[in-house]
Tab-separated table of C-alpha atoms and ligand atoms in Angstrom:
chain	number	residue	atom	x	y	z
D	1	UNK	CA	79.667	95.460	77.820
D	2	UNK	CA	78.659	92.952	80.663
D	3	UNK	CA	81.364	93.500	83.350
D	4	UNK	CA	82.005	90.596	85.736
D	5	UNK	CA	85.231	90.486	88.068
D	6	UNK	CA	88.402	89.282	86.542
D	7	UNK	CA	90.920	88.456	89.124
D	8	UNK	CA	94.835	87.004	88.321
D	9	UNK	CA	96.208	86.014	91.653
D	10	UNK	CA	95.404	88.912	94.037
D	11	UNK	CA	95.466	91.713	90.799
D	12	UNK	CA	91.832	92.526	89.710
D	13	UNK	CA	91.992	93.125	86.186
D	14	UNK	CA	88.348	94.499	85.850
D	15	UNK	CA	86.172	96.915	87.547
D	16	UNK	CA	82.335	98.038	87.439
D	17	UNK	CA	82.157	101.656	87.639
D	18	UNK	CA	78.440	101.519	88.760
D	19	UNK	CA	80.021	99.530	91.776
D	20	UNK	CA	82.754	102.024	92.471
D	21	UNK	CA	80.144	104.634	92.245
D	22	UNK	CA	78.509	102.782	95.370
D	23	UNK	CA	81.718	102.358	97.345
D	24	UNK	CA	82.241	105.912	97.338
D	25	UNK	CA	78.650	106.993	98.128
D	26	UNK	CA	79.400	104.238	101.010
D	27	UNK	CA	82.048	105.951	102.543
D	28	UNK	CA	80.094	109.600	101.879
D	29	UNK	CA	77.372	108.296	103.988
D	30	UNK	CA	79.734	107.386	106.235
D	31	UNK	CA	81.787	110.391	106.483
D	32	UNK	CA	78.350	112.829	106.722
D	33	UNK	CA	77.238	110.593	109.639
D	34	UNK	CA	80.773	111.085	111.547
D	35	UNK	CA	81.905	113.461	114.006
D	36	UNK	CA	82.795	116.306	111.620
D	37	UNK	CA	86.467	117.614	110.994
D	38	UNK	CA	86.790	121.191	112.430
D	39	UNK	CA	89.242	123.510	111.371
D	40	UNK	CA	90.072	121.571	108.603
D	41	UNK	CA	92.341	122.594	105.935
D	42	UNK	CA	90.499	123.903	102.578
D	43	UNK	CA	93.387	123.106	99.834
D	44	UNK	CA	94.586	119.777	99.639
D	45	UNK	CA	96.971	117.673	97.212
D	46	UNK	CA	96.521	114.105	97.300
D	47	UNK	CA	99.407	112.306	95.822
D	48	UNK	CA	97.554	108.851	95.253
D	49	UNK	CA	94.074	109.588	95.658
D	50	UNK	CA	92.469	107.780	93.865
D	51	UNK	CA	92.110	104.049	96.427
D	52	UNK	CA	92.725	103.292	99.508
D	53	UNK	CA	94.029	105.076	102.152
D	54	UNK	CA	94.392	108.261	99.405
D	55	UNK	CA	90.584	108.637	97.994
D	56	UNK	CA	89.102	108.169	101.877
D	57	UNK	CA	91.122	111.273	103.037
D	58	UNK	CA	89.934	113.013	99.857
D	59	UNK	CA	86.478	111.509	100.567
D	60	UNK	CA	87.059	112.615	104.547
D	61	UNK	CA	88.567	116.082	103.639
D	62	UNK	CA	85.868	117.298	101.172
D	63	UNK	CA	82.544	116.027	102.895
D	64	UNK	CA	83.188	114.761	106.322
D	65	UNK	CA	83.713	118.803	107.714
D	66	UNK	CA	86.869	120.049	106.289
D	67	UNK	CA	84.877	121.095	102.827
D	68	UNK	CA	87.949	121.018	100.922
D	69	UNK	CA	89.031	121.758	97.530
D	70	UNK	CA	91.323	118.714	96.149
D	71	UNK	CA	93.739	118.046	93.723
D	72	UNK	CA	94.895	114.498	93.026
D	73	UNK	CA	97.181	112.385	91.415
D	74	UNK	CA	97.185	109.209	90.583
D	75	UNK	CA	98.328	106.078	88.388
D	76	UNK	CA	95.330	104.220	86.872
D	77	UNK	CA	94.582	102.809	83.741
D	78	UNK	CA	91.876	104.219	81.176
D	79	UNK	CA	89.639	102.291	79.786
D	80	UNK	CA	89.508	100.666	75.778
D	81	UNK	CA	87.065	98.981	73.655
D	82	UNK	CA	87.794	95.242	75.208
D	83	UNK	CA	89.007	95.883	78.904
D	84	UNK	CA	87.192	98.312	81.621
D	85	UNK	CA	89.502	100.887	83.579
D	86	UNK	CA	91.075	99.986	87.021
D	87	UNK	CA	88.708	100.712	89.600
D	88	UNK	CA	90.587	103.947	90.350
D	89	UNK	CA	89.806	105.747	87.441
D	90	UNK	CA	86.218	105.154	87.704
D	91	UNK	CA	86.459	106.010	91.579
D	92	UNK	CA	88.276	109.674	90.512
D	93	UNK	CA	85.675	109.990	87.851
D	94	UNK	CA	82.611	109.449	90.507
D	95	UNK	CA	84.074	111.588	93.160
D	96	UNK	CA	84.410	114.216	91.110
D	97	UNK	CA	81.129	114.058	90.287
D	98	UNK	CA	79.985	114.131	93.951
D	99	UNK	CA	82.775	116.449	94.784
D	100	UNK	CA	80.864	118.968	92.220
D	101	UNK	CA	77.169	118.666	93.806
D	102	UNK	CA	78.351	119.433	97.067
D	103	UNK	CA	79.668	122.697	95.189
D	104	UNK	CA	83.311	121.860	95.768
D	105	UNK	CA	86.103	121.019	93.400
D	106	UNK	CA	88.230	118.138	92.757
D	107	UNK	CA	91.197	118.416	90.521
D	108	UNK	CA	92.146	114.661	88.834
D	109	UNK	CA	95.294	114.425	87.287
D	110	UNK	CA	96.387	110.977	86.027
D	111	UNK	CA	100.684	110.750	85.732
D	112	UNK	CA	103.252	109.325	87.325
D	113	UNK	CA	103.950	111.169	90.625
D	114	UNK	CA	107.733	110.219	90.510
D	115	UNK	CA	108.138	112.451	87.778
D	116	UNK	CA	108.920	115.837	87.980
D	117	UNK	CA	106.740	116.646	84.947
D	118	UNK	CA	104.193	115.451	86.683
D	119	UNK	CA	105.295	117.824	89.794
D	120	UNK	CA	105.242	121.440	86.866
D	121	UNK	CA	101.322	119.921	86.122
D	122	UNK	CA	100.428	120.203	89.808
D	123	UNK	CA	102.129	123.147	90.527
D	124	UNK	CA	100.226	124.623	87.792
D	125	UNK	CA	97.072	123.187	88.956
D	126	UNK	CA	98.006	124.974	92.219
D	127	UNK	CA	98.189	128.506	90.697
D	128	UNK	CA	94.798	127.519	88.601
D	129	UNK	CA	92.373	126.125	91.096
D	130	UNK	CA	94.148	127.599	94.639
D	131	UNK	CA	95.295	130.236	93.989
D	132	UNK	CA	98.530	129.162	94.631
D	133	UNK	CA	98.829	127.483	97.994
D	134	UNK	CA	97.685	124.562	99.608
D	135	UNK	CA	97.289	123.375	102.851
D	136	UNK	CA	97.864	120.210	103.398
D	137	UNK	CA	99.665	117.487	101.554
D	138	UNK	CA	98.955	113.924	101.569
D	139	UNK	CA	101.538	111.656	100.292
D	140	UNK	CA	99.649	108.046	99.710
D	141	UNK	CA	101.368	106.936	96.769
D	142	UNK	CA	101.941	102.659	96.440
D	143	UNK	CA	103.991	101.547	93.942
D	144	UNK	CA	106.507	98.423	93.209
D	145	UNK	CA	108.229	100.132	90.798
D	146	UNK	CA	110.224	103.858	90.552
D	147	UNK	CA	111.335	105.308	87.357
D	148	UNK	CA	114.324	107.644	88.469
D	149	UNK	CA	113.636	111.276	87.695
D	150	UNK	CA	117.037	112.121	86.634
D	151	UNK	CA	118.427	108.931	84.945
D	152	UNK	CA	116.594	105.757	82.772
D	153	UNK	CA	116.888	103.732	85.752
D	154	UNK	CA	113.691	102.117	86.893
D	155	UNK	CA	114.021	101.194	90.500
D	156	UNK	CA	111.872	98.185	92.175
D	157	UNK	CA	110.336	97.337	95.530
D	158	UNK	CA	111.228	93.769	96.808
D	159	UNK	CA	109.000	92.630	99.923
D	160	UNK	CA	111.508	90.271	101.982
D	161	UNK	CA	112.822	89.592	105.363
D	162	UNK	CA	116.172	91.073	106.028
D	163	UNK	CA	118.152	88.779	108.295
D	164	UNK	CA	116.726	85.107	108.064
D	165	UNK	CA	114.296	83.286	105.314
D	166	UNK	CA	110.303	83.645	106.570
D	167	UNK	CA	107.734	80.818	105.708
D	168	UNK	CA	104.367	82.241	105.513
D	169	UNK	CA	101.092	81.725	103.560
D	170	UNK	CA	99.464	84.299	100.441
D	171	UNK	CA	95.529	83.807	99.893
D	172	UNK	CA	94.820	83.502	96.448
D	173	UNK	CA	91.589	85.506	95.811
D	174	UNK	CA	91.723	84.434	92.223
D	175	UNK	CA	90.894	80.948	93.389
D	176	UNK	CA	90.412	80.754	97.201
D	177	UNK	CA	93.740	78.870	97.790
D	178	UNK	CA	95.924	79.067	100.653
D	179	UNK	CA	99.760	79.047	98.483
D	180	UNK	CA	102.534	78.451	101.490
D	181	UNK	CA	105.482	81.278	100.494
D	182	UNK	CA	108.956	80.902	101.225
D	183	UNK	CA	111.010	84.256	101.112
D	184	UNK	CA	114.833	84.703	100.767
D	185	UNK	CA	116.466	87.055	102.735
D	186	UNK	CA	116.685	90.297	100.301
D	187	UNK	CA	120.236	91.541	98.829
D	188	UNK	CA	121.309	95.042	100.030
D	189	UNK	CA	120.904	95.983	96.557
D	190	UNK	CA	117.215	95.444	96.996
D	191	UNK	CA	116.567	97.004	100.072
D	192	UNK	CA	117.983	99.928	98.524
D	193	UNK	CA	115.964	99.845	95.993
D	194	UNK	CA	112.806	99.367	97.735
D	195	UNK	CA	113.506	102.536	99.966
D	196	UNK	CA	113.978	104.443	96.858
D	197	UNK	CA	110.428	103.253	95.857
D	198	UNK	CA	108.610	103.261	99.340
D	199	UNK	CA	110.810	105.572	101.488
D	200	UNK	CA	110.633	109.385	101.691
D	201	UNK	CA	113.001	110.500	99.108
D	202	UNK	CA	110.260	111.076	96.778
D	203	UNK	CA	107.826	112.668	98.980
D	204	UNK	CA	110.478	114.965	100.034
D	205	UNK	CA	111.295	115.793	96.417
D	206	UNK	CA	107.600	116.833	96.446
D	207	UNK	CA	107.805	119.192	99.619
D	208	UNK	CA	110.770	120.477	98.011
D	209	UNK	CA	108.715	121.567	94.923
D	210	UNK	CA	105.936	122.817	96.419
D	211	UNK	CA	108.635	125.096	98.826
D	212	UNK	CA	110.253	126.371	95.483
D	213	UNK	CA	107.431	127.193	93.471
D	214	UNK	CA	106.207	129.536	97.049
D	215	UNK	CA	102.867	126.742	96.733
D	216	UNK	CA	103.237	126.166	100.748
D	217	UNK	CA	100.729	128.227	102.527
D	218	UNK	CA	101.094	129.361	106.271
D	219	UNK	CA	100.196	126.459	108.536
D	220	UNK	CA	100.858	123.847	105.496
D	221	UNK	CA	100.892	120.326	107.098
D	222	UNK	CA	102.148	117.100	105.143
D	223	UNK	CA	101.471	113.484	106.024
D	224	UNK	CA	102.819	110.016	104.878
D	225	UNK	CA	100.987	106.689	106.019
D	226	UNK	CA	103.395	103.939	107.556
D	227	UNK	CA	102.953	100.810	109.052
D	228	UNK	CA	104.489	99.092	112.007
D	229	UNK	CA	101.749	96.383	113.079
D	230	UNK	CA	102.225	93.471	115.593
D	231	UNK	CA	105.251	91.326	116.378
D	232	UNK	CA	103.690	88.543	114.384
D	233	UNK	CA	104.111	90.576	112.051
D	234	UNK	CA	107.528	91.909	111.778
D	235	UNK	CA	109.690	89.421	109.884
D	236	UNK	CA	107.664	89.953	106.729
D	237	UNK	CA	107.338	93.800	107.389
D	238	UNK	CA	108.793	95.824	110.103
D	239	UNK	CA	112.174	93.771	109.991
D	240	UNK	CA	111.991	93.475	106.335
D	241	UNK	CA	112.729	95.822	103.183
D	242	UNK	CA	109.203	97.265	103.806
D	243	UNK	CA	109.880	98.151	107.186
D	244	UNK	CA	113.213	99.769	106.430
D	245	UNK	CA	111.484	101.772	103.136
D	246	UNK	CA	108.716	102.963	106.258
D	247	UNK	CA	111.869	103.714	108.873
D	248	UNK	CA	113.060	105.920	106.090
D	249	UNK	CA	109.739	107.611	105.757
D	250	UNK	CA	109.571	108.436	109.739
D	251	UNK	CA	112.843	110.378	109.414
D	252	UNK	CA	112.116	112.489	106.272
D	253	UNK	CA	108.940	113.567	108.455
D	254	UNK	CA	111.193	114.621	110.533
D	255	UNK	CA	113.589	116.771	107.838
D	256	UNK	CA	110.544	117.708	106.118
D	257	UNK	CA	109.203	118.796	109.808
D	258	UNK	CA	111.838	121.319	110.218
D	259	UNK	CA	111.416	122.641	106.726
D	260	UNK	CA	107.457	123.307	107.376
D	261	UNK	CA	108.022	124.829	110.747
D	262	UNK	CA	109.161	127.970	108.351
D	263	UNK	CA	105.690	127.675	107.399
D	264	UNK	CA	104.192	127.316	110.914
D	265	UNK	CA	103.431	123.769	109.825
D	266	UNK	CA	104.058	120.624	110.238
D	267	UNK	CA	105.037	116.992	108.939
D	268	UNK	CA	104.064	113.521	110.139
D	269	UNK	CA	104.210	110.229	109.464
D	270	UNK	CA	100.606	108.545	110.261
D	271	UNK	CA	100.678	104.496	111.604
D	272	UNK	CA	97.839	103.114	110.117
D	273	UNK	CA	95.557	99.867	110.225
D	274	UNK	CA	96.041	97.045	108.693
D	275	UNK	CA	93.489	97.143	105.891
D	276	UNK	CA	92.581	95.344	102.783
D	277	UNK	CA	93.397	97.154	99.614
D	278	UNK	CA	95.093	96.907	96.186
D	279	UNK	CA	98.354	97.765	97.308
D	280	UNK	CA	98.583	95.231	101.029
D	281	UNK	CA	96.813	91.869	99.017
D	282	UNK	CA	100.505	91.878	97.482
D	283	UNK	CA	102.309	91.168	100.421
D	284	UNK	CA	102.919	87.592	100.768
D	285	UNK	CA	102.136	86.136	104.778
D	286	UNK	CA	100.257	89.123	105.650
D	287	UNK	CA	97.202	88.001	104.165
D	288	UNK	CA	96.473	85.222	107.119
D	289	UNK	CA	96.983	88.182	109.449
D	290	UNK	CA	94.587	90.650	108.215
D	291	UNK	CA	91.955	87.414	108.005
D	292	UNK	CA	92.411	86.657	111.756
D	293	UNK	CA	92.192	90.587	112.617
D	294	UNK	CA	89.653	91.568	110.801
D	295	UNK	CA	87.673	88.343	112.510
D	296	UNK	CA	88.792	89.498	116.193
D	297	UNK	CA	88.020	93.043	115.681
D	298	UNK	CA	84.814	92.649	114.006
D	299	UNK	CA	83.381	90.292	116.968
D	300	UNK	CA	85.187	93.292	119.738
D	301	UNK	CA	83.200	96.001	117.374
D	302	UNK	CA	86.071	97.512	117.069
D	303	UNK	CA	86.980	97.038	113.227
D	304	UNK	CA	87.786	100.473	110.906
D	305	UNK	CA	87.867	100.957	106.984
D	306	UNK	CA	90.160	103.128	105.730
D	307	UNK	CA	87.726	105.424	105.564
D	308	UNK	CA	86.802	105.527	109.254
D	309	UNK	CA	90.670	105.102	109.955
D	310	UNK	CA	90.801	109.006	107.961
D	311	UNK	CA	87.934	110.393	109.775
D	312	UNK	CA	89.719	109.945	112.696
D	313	UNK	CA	93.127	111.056	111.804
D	314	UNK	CA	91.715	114.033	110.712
D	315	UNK	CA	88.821	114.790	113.560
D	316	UNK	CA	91.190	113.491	116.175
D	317	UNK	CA	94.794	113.935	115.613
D	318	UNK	CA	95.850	116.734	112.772
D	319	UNK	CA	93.000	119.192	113.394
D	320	UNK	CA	91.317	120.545	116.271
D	321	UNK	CA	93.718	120.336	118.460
D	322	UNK	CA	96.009	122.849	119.930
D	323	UNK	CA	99.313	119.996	119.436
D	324	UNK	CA	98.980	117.079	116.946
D	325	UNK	CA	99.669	114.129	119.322
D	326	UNK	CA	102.143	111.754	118.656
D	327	UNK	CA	104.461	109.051	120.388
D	328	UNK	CA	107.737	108.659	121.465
D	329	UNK	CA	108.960	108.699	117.518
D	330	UNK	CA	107.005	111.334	117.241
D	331	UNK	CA	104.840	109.015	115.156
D	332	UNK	CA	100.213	109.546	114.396
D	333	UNK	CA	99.228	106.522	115.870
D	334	UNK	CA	95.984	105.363	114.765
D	335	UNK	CA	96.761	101.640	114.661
D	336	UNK	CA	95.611	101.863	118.343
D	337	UNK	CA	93.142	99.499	118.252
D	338	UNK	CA	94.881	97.284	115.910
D	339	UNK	CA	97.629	96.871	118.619
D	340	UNK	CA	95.339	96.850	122.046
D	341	UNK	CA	96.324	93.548	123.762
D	342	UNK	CA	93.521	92.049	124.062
D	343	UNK	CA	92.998	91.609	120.169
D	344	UNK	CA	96.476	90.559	119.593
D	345	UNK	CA	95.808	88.264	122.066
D	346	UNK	CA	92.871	86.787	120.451
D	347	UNK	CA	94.724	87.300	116.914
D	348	UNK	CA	97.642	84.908	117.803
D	349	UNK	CA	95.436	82.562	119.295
D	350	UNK	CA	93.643	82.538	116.204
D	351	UNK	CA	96.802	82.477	113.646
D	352	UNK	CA	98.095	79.357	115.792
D	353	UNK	CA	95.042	77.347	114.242
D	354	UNK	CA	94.806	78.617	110.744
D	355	UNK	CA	95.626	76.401	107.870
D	356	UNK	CA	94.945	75.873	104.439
D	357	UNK	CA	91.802	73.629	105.006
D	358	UNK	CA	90.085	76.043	107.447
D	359	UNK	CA	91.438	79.524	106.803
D	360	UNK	CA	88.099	80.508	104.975
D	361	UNK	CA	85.788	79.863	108.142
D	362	UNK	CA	88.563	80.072	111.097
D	363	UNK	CA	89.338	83.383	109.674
D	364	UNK	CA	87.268	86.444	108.193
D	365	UNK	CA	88.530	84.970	104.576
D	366	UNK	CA	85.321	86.115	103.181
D	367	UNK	CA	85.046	89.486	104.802
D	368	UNK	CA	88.555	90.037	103.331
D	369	UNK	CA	87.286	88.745	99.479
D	370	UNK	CA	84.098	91.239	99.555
D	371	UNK	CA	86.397	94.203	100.977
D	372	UNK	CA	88.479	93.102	97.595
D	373	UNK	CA	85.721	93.009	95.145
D	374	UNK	CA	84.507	96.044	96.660
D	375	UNK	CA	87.237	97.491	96.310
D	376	UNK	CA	87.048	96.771	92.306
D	377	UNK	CA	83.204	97.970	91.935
D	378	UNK	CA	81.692	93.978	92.764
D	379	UNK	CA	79.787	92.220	95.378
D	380	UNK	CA	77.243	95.074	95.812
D	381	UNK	CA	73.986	93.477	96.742
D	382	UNK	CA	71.747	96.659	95.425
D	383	UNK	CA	73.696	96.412	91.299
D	384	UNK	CA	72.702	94.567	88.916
D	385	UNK	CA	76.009	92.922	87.379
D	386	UNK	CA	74.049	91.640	84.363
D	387	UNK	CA	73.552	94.745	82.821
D	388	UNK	CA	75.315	96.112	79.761
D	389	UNK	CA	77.292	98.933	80.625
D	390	UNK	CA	78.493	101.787	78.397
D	391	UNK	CA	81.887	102.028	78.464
D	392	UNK	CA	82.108	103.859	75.735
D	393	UNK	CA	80.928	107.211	77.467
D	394	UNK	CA	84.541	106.425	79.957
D	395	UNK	CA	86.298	106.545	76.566
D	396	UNK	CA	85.368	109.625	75.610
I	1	NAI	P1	96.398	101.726	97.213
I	1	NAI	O1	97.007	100.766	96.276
I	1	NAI	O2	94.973	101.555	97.574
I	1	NAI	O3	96.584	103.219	96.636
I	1	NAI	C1	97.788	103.613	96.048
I	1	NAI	C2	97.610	104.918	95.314
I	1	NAI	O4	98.884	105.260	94.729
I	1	NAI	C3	96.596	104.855	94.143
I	1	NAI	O5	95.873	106.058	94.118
I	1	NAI	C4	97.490	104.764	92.902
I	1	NAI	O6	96.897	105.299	91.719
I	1	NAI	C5	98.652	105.637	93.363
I	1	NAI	N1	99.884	105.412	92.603
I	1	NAI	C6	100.612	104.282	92.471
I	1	NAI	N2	101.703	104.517	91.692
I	1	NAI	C7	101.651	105.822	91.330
I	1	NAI	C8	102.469	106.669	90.530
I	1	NAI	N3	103.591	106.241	89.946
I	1	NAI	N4	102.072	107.945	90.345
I	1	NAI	C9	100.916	108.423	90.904
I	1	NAI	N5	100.131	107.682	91.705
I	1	NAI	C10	100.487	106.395	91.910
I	1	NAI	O7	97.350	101.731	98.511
I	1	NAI	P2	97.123	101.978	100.068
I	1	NAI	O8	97.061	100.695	100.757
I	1	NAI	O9	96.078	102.994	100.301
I	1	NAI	O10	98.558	102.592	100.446
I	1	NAI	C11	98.811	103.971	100.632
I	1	NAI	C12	99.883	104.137	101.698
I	1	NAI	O11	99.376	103.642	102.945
I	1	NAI	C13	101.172	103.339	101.417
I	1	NAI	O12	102.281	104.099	101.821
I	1	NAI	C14	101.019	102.125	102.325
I	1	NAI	O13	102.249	101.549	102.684
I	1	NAI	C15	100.341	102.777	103.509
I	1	NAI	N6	99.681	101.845	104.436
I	1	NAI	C16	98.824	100.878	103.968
I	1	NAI	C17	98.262	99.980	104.849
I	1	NAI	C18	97.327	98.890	104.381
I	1	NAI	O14	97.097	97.965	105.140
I	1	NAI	N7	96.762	98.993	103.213
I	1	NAI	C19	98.526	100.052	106.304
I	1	NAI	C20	99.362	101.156	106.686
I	1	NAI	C21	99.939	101.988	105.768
């Protein structure tokens, strides 16, 4: 098969595993360049680690210091005779592989982390491959949608302002558009829901496993990524359902915090960048944003990846140091230099004169497309996208 990038509004319906080999030898290089982790944790369970924020702390645990042992879990679909996997799948497959030469092991299982059958597997992965324990837990699982564990209900995230209607502008990458967005105000009924699906309940539900089934070992830390971002910002996220599903997350860290201190560990809530991935292309009127950001931070050479953005979390904040800093929420915060004035500064400035006739050159609009098709296994200069690939072999 001759795989070329299918994209349906911002969902890419196609990935080239050759491609997502490269972006994950990409972020190896990266990581073995870095200032190493020390005193890094050895047994870690990734709960959506297979993109994103997820795979680079796998990718940052296992060969930027740490030399880790990993279990993941994610939600990706295999491949079949007429359509390729999503770009996950391929990305678990290839780390494994790399995981392996470097002599260390990575665990994939594919399931729905909601589910507590899903929960029994790892456990039993646990008692297989770590003997038992592990040490740190990272929950990075996106999702719009939550099947209830204990009833048929399915509930579903809605991403809307909660106290007036916001205006804002979606880029199409399916067909470099600029489409203008109204949002309503969301029901309490779906702000409910979308804590369900993006707050902590589930994450706790996971802690509260892994405390059962004696997996947690002494010194066990946990961490959920958040995000709070800029003012410009807030109406779509931090004063929105989103923001209340992240609120939510902040203060089971804080439950889950006390439970680990039994443990000698710890649990945190991490404030990330603003990043391109599957999961934040779906957000309608934050796309303009993360255009004029990643323009002003690329010109300041200050721009991260979510890959550097884990490297540093890890080298800088939960390990090697004698306290893991935090702020006043006792909140990570390594959307630092996302925040520093000056680039907000230059950011509104910038969002001011964006529009739909010059958002691709005003802002880093194609910097955002090739972080996308990346992201899905294309736009690699050193592949060649014309040859037939065997997808067969990802079948078996
Ligand atoms: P992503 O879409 O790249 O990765 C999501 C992961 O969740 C994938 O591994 C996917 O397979 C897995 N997943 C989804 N549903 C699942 C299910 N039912 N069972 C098992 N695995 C499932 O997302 P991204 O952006 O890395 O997001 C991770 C976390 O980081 C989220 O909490 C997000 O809010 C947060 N974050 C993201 C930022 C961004 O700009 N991308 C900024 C700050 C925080």
């Amino acid at each position: 098969m001759i795989i070329e990038p299918v994209i349906h509004g911002v969902v890419a319906r196609s990935a080239h595993p050759l491609g997502c080999q490269q972006a994950i030898l990409n972020q190896i290089n990266y990581v073995k360049s870095a200032q190493p982790i020390k005193h890094g944790p050895k047994r870690v369970l990734i709960l959506g680690g297979s993109s994103g924020f997820g795979l680079a702390s796998r990718i940052a645990l296992t060969l930027g210091g740490a030399e880790a042992d990993t279990i993941s879990v994610s939600y990706e679909k295999a491949p079949c005779a007429d359509r390729t996997a999503s770009a996950g799948f391929y990305n678990d497959y290839y780390f494994q592989q790399f995981a392996n030469q470097h002599g260390r092991q990575a665990i994939n299982i594919h399931g729905d982390a909601f589910s507590d059958q899903i929960k029994t597997e790892v456990i039993e992965a646990i008692e297989t491959y770590f003997e038992g324990e592990v040490d740190l837990i990272i929950y990075s699982v996106a999702s719009g949608i939550r099947p209830d564990p204990e009833s048929d209900k399915i509930w579903r995230s809605s991403i809307k302002p909660m106290t007036e209607p916001v205006s804002g502008a979606t880029l199409v990458l399916e067909n470099d558009h600029w489409q203008q967005a109204h949002l309503a105000v969301a029901s309490e009924q779906e702000a409910l829901e979308t804590i369900k699906v993006m707050g902590g309940e589930d994450w706790e539900r996971w802690i509260d496993a892994l405390i059962n089934a004696e997996s947690i070992a002494t010194g066990c830390k946990t961490v959920a990524f958040s995000y709070i971002g800029p003012e410009i910002t807030h109406p779509i996220y931090l004063d929105g359902t989103l923001g209340r599903a992240k609120v939510d997350l902040h203060q089971t860290s804080h439950s889950l915090n006390l439970k680990l201190a039994n443990f000698d560990g710890g649990a945190y809530a991490s404030v990330c960048k603003a990043l391109v991935t599957k999961a934040s292309v779906f957000i309608p009127g934050l796309s303009p944003y993360l255009i004029a950001l990643y323009k002003v931070m690329k010109q300041q050479g200050t721009h991260e990846g979510c890959i550097e953005q884990m490297q540093r979390l890890f080298t800088t904040k939960l390990y090697g140091q004698d306290k893991v800093p935090v702020d006043g929420e006792r909140l990570i915060r390594i959307d630092d230099l996302e925040l520093e004035t000056s680039t907000q500064l230059k950011v509104a400035q910038l969002m001011e004169s964006l529009n739909a006739d010059n958002f691709r050159h005003v802002g880093d609009y194609n910097g955002f497309k090739q972080e996308f098709l990346n992201l899905n296994g294309f736009g690699f200069e050193n592949i060649d996208y014309s040859q037939e690939i065997d997808t067969d072999m990802f079948i078996k």
